[in-house]
Coordinates of C-alpha atoms and ligand atoms in Angstrom, one line a residue:
T1 CA 44.9 -57.0 -82.6
V2 CA 44.6 -53.1 -81.3
K3 CA 46.7 -50.8 -83.5
T4 CA 48.7 -48.4 -81.2
S5 CA 50.6 -45.1 -82.4
L6 CA 54.0 -46.7 -82.2
E7 CA 55.9 -49.6 -84.2
V8 CA 56.3 -51.6 -80.9
E9 CA 57.9 -54.5 -82.6
R10 CA 60.6 -52.6 -84.1
I11 CA 61.3 -50.7 -80.7
R12 CA 61.2 -54.1 -79.0
M13 CA 64.4 -54.9 -81.0
D14 CA 66.2 -52.2 -79.9
F15 CA 66.3 -53.5 -76.3
P16 CA 68.2 -56.8 -75.9
I17 CA 66.5 -57.5 -72.1
L18 CA 63.4 -58.0 -73.8
N19 CA 64.4 -61.0 -75.6
R20 CA 65.3 -62.8 -72.4
E21 CA 63.4 -65.9 -70.9
I22 CA 62.7 -65.5 -67.1
H23 CA 61.7 -69.5 -66.8
P24 CA 62.1 -71.6 -69.7
G25 CA 59.0 -71.3 -71.8
F26 CA 58.3 -67.8 -70.1
P27 CA 60.0 -64.6 -72.0
L28 CA 60.1 -61.5 -69.8
V29 CA 56.9 -59.4 -69.5
Y30 CA 58.8 -56.0 -68.0
L31 CA 55.9 -53.9 -66.3
D32 CA 58.2 -52.2 -63.8
S33 CA 59.3 -49.5 -65.8
T34 CA 58.1 -46.8 -63.1
A35 CA 60.8 -47.9 -60.9
T36 CA 63.4 -48.4 -63.7
T37 CA 63.1 -48.7 -67.6
Q38 CA 65.2 -50.6 -69.8
K39 CA 68.2 -49.5 -72.0
P40 CA 68.2 -49.8 -75.6
N41 CA 71.3 -50.8 -77.7
Q42 CA 71.9 -47.1 -78.7
V43 CA 72.4 -46.3 -74.9
I44 CA 74.5 -49.1 -74.0
Q45 CA 76.7 -48.7 -77.2
A46 CA 77.4 -45.1 -76.7
M47 CA 78.3 -45.5 -73.4
D48 CA 80.6 -48.6 -74.2
D49 CA 82.0 -46.5 -77.1
Y50 CA 83.2 -43.6 -74.5
Y51 CA 84.9 -46.2 -72.2
R52 CA 86.9 -47.9 -75.1
F53 CA 87.5 -44.4 -77.0
S54 CA 87.2 -41.2 -75.2
N55 CA 87.5 -42.1 -71.3
S56 CA 88.8 -39.4 -69.3
N57 CA 88.3 -37.0 -66.6
V58 CA 86.3 -33.6 -67.7
H59 CA 87.2 -30.1 -67.3
R60 CA 90.8 -30.7 -65.9
G61 CA 92.9 -31.5 -69.0
V62 CA 94.1 -30.2 -72.1
H63 CA 94.7 -33.7 -73.6
T64 CA 92.8 -34.7 -77.0
L65 CA 90.6 -37.5 -74.4
A66 CA 90.1 -34.8 -71.6
E67 CA 88.9 -32.7 -74.4
E68 CA 86.6 -35.1 -75.9
A69 CA 85.4 -36.1 -72.6
T70 CA 84.3 -32.3 -71.4
T71 CA 82.7 -32.0 -75.0
A72 CA 80.7 -35.0 -74.8
F73 CA 79.6 -34.1 -71.0
E74 CA 78.7 -30.5 -72.0
A75 CA 76.8 -31.8 -75.1
S76 CA 74.7 -34.0 -72.7
R77 CA 73.9 -30.7 -70.7
Q78 CA 72.7 -29.1 -73.9
R79 CA 70.6 -32.0 -74.8
V80 CA 69.0 -32.0 -71.6
A81 CA 68.2 -28.2 -71.7
D82 CA 66.6 -28.8 -75.4
L83 CA 64.4 -31.8 -74.2
I84 CA 63.0 -29.6 -71.7
N85 CA 63.2 -26.2 -73.4
S86 CA 65.6 -24.9 -70.5
P87 CA 66.5 -21.1 -71.7
S88 CA 70.3 -22.1 -71.1
P89 CA 72.6 -25.2 -70.6
R90 CA 73.9 -23.3 -67.4
D91 CA 70.2 -24.1 -65.8
I92 CA 70.9 -27.7 -65.9
I93 CA 73.0 -29.4 -63.2
F94 CA 73.9 -33.1 -62.9
T95 CA 73.1 -34.8 -59.8
R96 CA 73.0 -38.7 -59.0
N97 CA 68.6 -39.0 -59.5
T98 CA 65.9 -36.9 -58.5
T99 CA 66.4 -38.0 -55.1
E100 CA 69.8 -36.0 -54.8
S101 CA 68.2 -33.2 -56.7
I102 CA 65.5 -32.5 -54.4
N103 CA 67.7 -32.7 -51.4
L104 CA 70.0 -30.7 -53.3
I105 CA 67.1 -27.6 -53.2
A106 CA 66.2 -28.6 -49.5
S107 CA 69.5 -28.4 -48.6
S108 CA 70.9 -25.1 -50.5
W109 CA 68.2 -23.2 -51.0
G110 CA 65.9 -24.1 -48.0
R111 CA 68.8 -23.9 -45.5
T112 CA 69.5 -20.6 -46.7
F113 CA 66.3 -19.1 -47.3
L114 CA 64.0 -20.5 -45.1
Q115 CA 63.1 -19.6 -41.6
E116 CA 61.4 -20.8 -38.5
D117 CA 57.5 -21.0 -39.3
D118 CA 58.1 -20.7 -43.1
L119 CA 55.5 -22.9 -44.7
V120 CA 56.2 -25.5 -47.5
I121 CA 53.1 -27.1 -49.1
L122 CA 53.8 -30.5 -50.4
T123 CA 50.9 -33.0 -51.4
E124 CA 49.5 -36.5 -50.0
M125 CA 50.8 -38.2 -53.4
E126 CA 54.3 -37.5 -53.1
H127 CA 57.1 -40.3 -53.3
H128 CA 59.4 -40.3 -50.1
S129 CA 62.2 -38.4 -51.8
N130 CA 59.9 -35.2 -51.7
L131 CA 58.9 -35.7 -48.5
V132 CA 61.9 -36.8 -46.3
P133 CA 64.2 -34.1 -47.2
W134 CA 61.4 -31.4 -46.0
Q135 CA 60.9 -33.1 -42.8
I136 CA 64.4 -33.3 -42.0
L137 CA 64.9 -29.6 -42.7
S138 CA 61.4 -29.0 -40.8
A139 CA 63.2 -30.8 -37.6
E140 CA 66.2 -28.5 -38.2
K141 CA 64.9 -25.3 -38.9
G142 CA 60.9 -25.5 -37.9
I143 CA 59.4 -25.2 -40.9
R144 CA 55.8 -25.7 -41.4
L145 CA 54.7 -28.5 -43.7
E146 CA 51.1 -28.7 -45.3
F147 CA 49.8 -31.1 -47.9
I148 CA 47.1 -30.8 -50.1
P149 CA 44.8 -33.6 -50.1
V150 CA 44.6 -36.6 -52.4
T151 CA 41.0 -37.3 -53.4
P152 CA 39.3 -40.7 -53.3
D153 CA 39.6 -40.7 -56.8
G154 CA 43.4 -39.9 -56.9
F155 CA 43.0 -36.1 -57.6
L156 CA 44.9 -33.2 -55.7
D157 CA 42.4 -31.5 -54.2
L158 CA 42.8 -27.6 -55.7
E159 CA 40.3 -25.9 -53.5
A160 CA 41.8 -27.2 -50.3
Y161 CA 45.1 -26.2 -52.1
R162 CA 43.7 -22.7 -52.6
K163 CA 43.0 -22.3 -49.0
L164 CA 46.5 -23.2 -48.5
L165 CA 48.0 -20.8 -50.1
E166 CA 46.3 -17.9 -48.1
N167 CA 49.2 -19.0 -45.6
T168 CA 51.6 -17.0 -47.8
P169 CA 53.6 -20.8 -48.5
R170 CA 57.3 -20.0 -49.7
L171 CA 57.8 -23.2 -51.7
V172 CA 55.2 -25.6 -53.3
A173 CA 56.7 -29.2 -54.0
F174 CA 54.6 -31.6 -55.9
T175 CA 55.0 -34.4 -58.1
H176 CA 54.2 -33.6 -61.7
M177 CA 52.8 -37.3 -62.2
S178 CA 52.3 -40.0 -59.2
N179 CA 54.0 -43.3 -59.2
V180 CA 51.3 -45.1 -57.7
L181 CA 48.1 -43.1 -58.8
G182 CA 49.3 -42.6 -62.2
T183 CA 47.3 -39.0 -61.7
I184 CA 49.1 -36.4 -63.8
N185 CA 48.8 -33.1 -62.0
P186 CA 47.8 -30.0 -63.5
A187 CA 51.4 -28.4 -63.1
K188 CA 50.9 -25.3 -64.9
E189 CA 47.8 -24.3 -63.1
I190 CA 49.4 -25.5 -59.5
I191 CA 52.5 -23.2 -60.4
R192 CA 50.5 -20.1 -61.4
M193 CA 48.5 -20.4 -58.4
A194 CA 51.8 -20.6 -56.3
H195 CA 53.3 -17.7 -58.2
N196 CA 50.2 -15.3 -57.6
S197 CA 50.6 -16.1 -53.3
G198 CA 54.4 -15.6 -53.8
A199 CA 55.8 -18.8 -53.5
I200 CA 58.0 -20.7 -55.8
T201 CA 57.7 -24.3 -57.1
L202 CA 59.8 -27.4 -57.3
V203 CA 58.0 -30.3 -59.6
D204 CA 59.2 -33.6 -59.3
G205 CA 59.3 -34.7 -63.1
A206 CA 60.7 -38.3 -62.0
Q207 CA 57.7 -39.7 -63.7
S208 CA 56.9 -37.0 -66.1
V209 CA 59.8 -36.0 -68.2
P210 CA 60.3 -39.6 -69.4
H211 CA 56.7 -40.0 -70.6
F212 CA 55.4 -36.9 -72.1
P213 CA 56.5 -33.4 -73.4
V214 CA 57.5 -31.3 -70.3
D215 CA 58.3 -27.5 -71.3
V216 CA 60.1 -25.8 -68.2
K217 CA 58.9 -22.2 -69.7
D218 CA 55.5 -22.9 -70.4
L219 CA 55.2 -24.3 -66.8
D220 CA 57.0 -21.4 -65.5
A221 CA 58.4 -24.2 -63.1
D222 CA 61.2 -22.7 -61.3
F223 CA 63.1 -26.2 -60.2
L224 CA 62.2 -29.7 -62.1
A225 CA 63.8 -32.8 -60.9
F226 CA 64.1 -36.1 -62.7
S227 CA 66.3 -39.0 -63.1
A228 CA 68.2 -41.1 -66.3
H229 CA 67.5 -44.2 -65.1
K230 CA 63.3 -43.8 -65.8
M231 CA 63.8 -42.7 -69.1
C232 CA 66.0 -45.3 -71.2
G233 CA 69.1 -43.8 -69.4
P234 CA 71.7 -45.2 -67.3
T235 CA 71.3 -45.3 -63.2
G236 CA 73.8 -42.9 -61.5
I237 CA 72.7 -39.8 -63.2
G238 CA 69.9 -37.4 -62.4
V239 CA 69.1 -33.5 -63.4
L240 CA 68.1 -30.5 -61.4
Y241 CA 66.8 -27.8 -63.8
G242 CA 66.5 -24.4 -61.7
K243 CA 65.8 -21.0 -62.9
A244 CA 69.0 -18.8 -63.3
E245 CA 68.3 -16.2 -60.7
L246 CA 67.6 -18.9 -58.2
L247 CA 70.5 -20.9 -58.7
N248 CA 72.9 -17.9 -58.9
A249 CA 71.6 -17.1 -55.5
M250 CA 72.1 -20.9 -53.6
P251 CA 75.1 -21.7 -52.0
P252 CA 76.7 -24.8 -52.7
F253 CA 75.4 -27.6 -51.7
L254 CA 78.6 -30.2 -51.3
G255 CA 82.2 -28.8 -51.1
G256 CA 85.4 -30.1 -53.0
G257 CA 86.9 -30.1 -56.6
E258 CA 85.0 -28.6 -59.6
M259 CA 82.8 -26.3 -57.8
I260 CA 85.5 -24.0 -57.0
K261 CA 87.0 -21.0 -58.6
R262 CA 89.7 -20.6 -56.0
V263 CA 90.7 -21.9 -52.9
L264 CA 92.9 -20.8 -50.3
L265 CA 93.7 -22.5 -47.0
R266 CA 90.8 -21.2 -45.2
S267 CA 88.3 -20.0 -47.6
F268 CA 87.2 -20.5 -51.0
I269 CA 85.3 -18.7 -53.8
P270 CA 82.5 -20.7 -55.5
N271 CA 82.6 -21.2 -59.6
E272 CA 79.9 -20.3 -61.6
V273 CA 76.5 -22.1 -62.3
P274 CA 76.5 -25.0 -63.0
H275 CA 79.9 -26.1 -61.6
K276 CA 79.1 -24.6 -58.3
F277 CA 76.7 -27.6 -57.9
E278 CA 79.0 -30.4 -59.3
A279 CA 81.7 -31.2 -56.4
G280 CA 83.8 -33.9 -57.6
T281 CA 84.1 -36.4 -60.7
P282 CA 80.5 -36.5 -62.2
A283 CA 79.1 -39.4 -64.1
I284 CA 80.7 -38.6 -67.3
A285 CA 79.7 -42.2 -69.3
E286 CA 76.5 -41.9 -67.6
S287 CA 75.6 -38.2 -69.0
V288 CA 76.8 -39.7 -72.7
G289 CA 74.0 -42.2 -71.7
L290 CA 71.6 -40.1 -70.7
S291 CA 72.3 -37.8 -74.0
A292 CA 71.8 -40.9 -76.0
A293 CA 68.6 -42.0 -74.2
I294 CA 67.0 -38.3 -75.0
T295 CA 68.2 -38.7 -79.0
Y296 CA 66.5 -42.1 -78.8
L297 CA 63.1 -40.7 -77.2
S298 CA 63.4 -37.5 -79.2
S299 CA 63.7 -39.8 -82.6
I300 CA 60.5 -41.6 -81.6
E301 CA 59.1 -38.4 -80.4
M302 CA 57.7 -37.9 -76.7
E303 CA 54.1 -37.0 -77.7
R304 CA 54.1 -40.3 -79.4
V305 CA 55.5 -42.2 -76.5
A306 CA 52.8 -40.5 -74.6
A307 CA 50.1 -41.6 -76.6
H308 CA 51.0 -45.2 -76.8
E309 CA 51.3 -45.6 -72.8
K310 CA 47.9 -44.0 -72.9
E311 CA 46.5 -46.5 -75.4
I312 CA 48.1 -49.2 -73.2
I313 CA 47.0 -48.0 -69.8
S314 CA 43.4 -47.7 -71.3
Y315 CA 43.6 -51.1 -72.4
A316 CA 45.1 -52.7 -69.4
L317 CA 42.0 -50.7 -67.0
E318 CA 39.7 -52.3 -68.9
R319 CA 40.8 -55.7 -68.7
L320 CA 41.8 -55.3 -65.2
E321 CA 38.1 -54.1 -64.5
E322 CA 36.9 -57.4 -65.9
V323 CA 39.1 -59.5 -63.2
P324 CA 36.9 -60.0 -60.0
G325 CA 38.4 -58.6 -56.9
V326 CA 40.5 -56.4 -58.8
C327 CA 40.2 -53.0 -57.6
V328 CA 42.7 -50.2 -59.4
L329 CA 43.7 -47.2 -57.7
G330 CA 43.3 -43.8 -59.2
P331 CA 41.7 -42.0 -61.8
D332 CA 40.0 -43.1 -65.3
A333 CA 42.9 -43.6 -68.5
Q334 CA 42.4 -40.2 -69.5
Y335 CA 43.7 -38.5 -66.4
K336 CA 47.0 -40.7 -66.0
G337 CA 50.2 -42.1 -67.3
G338 CA 50.9 -45.5 -67.8
V339 CA 50.6 -46.9 -64.1
A340 CA 48.1 -49.1 -62.6
A341 CA 48.2 -50.0 -58.7
F342 CA 46.0 -52.2 -57.7
T343 CA 44.5 -54.7 -54.9
L344 CA 43.1 -58.1 -55.3
D345 CA 40.7 -59.6 -52.7
G346 CA 42.2 -61.9 -50.2
V347 CA 45.7 -62.1 -51.9
H348 CA 48.8 -60.3 -50.4
P349 CA 50.4 -57.9 -53.2
H350 CA 53.8 -59.8 -53.0
D351 CA 52.3 -62.9 -53.5
V352 CA 50.5 -61.5 -56.7
A353 CA 53.9 -60.6 -57.9
Q354 CA 55.6 -63.7 -56.7
V355 CA 53.0 -65.9 -58.6
L356 CA 53.4 -63.7 -61.7
D357 CA 56.9 -63.9 -61.6
Q358 CA 56.6 -67.3 -62.3
Y359 CA 55.2 -66.9 -65.6
G360 CA 58.3 -63.9 -66.7
I361 CA 55.8 -61.2 -65.6
A362 CA 57.7 -58.3 -63.5
V363 CA 55.8 -56.6 -61.6
R364 CA 56.0 -54.4 -58.1
A365 CA 54.5 -54.9 -54.8
G366 CA 54.7 -52.9 -51.4
H367 CA 54.2 -49.3 -50.8
H368 CA 56.4 -48.0 -53.9
C369 CA 57.9 -45.6 -51.8
A370 CA 54.7 -43.5 -50.9
M371 CA 53.7 -44.8 -47.6
P372 CA 51.6 -42.1 -46.3
L373 CA 49.5 -42.3 -49.6
H374 CA 48.6 -45.6 -48.9
D375 CA 47.9 -44.9 -45.4
K376 CA 45.6 -42.4 -47.0
Y377 CA 43.9 -45.2 -48.5
N378 CA 44.1 -47.7 -45.6
I379 CA 46.0 -50.0 -47.6
P380 CA 49.3 -51.4 -46.5
A381 CA 50.8 -52.3 -50.2
T382 CA 49.6 -52.8 -54.0
T383 CA 50.9 -54.6 -56.6
R384 CA 52.0 -52.1 -59.5
A385 CA 52.2 -52.7 -63.1
S386 CA 53.4 -49.9 -65.2
F387 CA 54.1 -49.6 -68.7
Y388 CA 56.4 -47.8 -71.2
L389 CA 57.3 -47.2 -75.0
Y390 CA 58.1 -51.2 -75.3
N391 CA 55.2 -52.8 -73.9
T392 CA 52.6 -54.4 -75.8
M393 CA 48.7 -55.2 -75.6
Q394 CA 49.6 -58.7 -75.7
E395 CA 51.9 -58.3 -72.5
V396 CA 48.5 -56.8 -70.9
D397 CA 47.0 -60.0 -71.8
R398 CA 49.5 -62.2 -70.4
M399 CA 49.1 -60.0 -67.1
I400 CA 45.8 -60.4 -67.1
D401 CA 45.9 -64.5 -67.8
G402 CA 48.4 -64.7 -64.9
L403 CA 46.0 -62.7 -62.2
Y404 CA 43.5 -65.4 -63.1
T405 CA 46.1 -68.0 -62.0
V406 CA 46.8 -66.0 -58.8
K407 CA 43.3 -66.5 -58.1
K408 CA 43.4 -70.3 -58.7
Y409 CA 46.1 -70.7 -56.5
F410 CA 44.9 -68.6 -53.6
G411 CA 41.1 -70.0 -54.3
Ligands
7TS501 N1 59.6 -38.7 -57.5 C1 58.8 -40.2 -57.9 C2 57.5 -39.5 -58.4 C3 59.2 -41.4 -58.2 O1 58.3 -42.2 -59.1 C4 60.7 -41.8 -57.8 C5 61.1 -43.1 -58.3 C6 61.5 -40.8 -57.4 C7 60.9 -39.5 -57.2 C8 62.7 -41.1 -57.0 O2 63.7 -41.3 -57.8 P1 65.2 -41.6 -57.8 O3 65.9 -41.9 -59.2 O4 66.0 -40.5 -57.0 O5 65.1 -43.0 -57.1 N2 60.1 -44.0 -57.9 C9 60.2 -45.2 -57.7 C10 58.9 -46.3 -57.9 O6 57.8 -46.2 -58.2 N3 59.6 -47.4 -57.8 O7 61.0 -47.3 -57.6 C11 61.2 -46.1 -57.8

């Protein structure tokens, strides 16, 4: 057996769902962590405890439960700040997910600071959540959108990016890691180049923060967005990090309770950051779950999570290449995280996924919310296997066995 950096068998015991049999005799092989990850007991327990013992609304009461809930909520903000090396917890805004974080920037920063003909640079490998908000803004304000092209082997074309920067963009918004190609983009260099051209930057960290160490100070990122549910945490809570001077200058996103300092009948004075951007009762139990997820991942160490995924993806690519008719998108293992999206000659990705499911193997089929990227490669859909800290080499083998069965099925 292949040796990995993590004690995966011990880690697997933390995830109750991994004991499930999907069909009689076929235990779950979960290879869809790019969509959402499974949750360890530590996260489930923390949220359960919160509801059983401390449930209350935050920031609004003097009673003991309200103080406990507020303390837990703000402690989670600090935990997030520590994880990404944010200068202050005040730079951490809780949202619903990556998508809402990006919409917050487009809506608040974009509507206020962008004007007709201003240029926003995106990339051809973006998830729809970093495309559509800018398309909506473009229709509304007449901003221009340009795209860093993706090369045939799945890298961003940095030479083309250099040329685009000559048009003095206002914003460069890009994914840190592709959810289809798995490509880990050179974020620090992309940001440095953007800053040299006077643009600010938004990093879509939905697939980076859960999988390897991300340091906003080192990157010098202006905004970073990610989701708790992709990093062992619950659904319903996401994060937007922003540099203080940017957040302070931005108007509120949603209006309501919590985001105000003073309300008159016809006007209001907004609260300080981060509360200015957190209208209404937030996802309190979910913040507790996110905090527990960060504690869990940090106890394992993000470097080791990344090293494990590197070992798994190297092995998975090696094995996939043995299967006649399989073609994997994106670069070699050394340039990517734990994502393998592939086509299998003559078989539709949905059929691949359906047959694999009969053997308990959960993979995703479709465009993975990156239709323009699939258009670029002239394929309507792919089958995608994605890996996390709880996946084993044996699970890769089961997927490969499954693919040979698929081939037999479809002749
Ligand atoms: N950005 C990237 C790079 C993503 O992979 C995803 C989700 C998002 C943004 C949106 O995250 P959300 O939490 O707001 O939904 N990616 C996927 C996927 O690959 N399959 O399902 C969701």
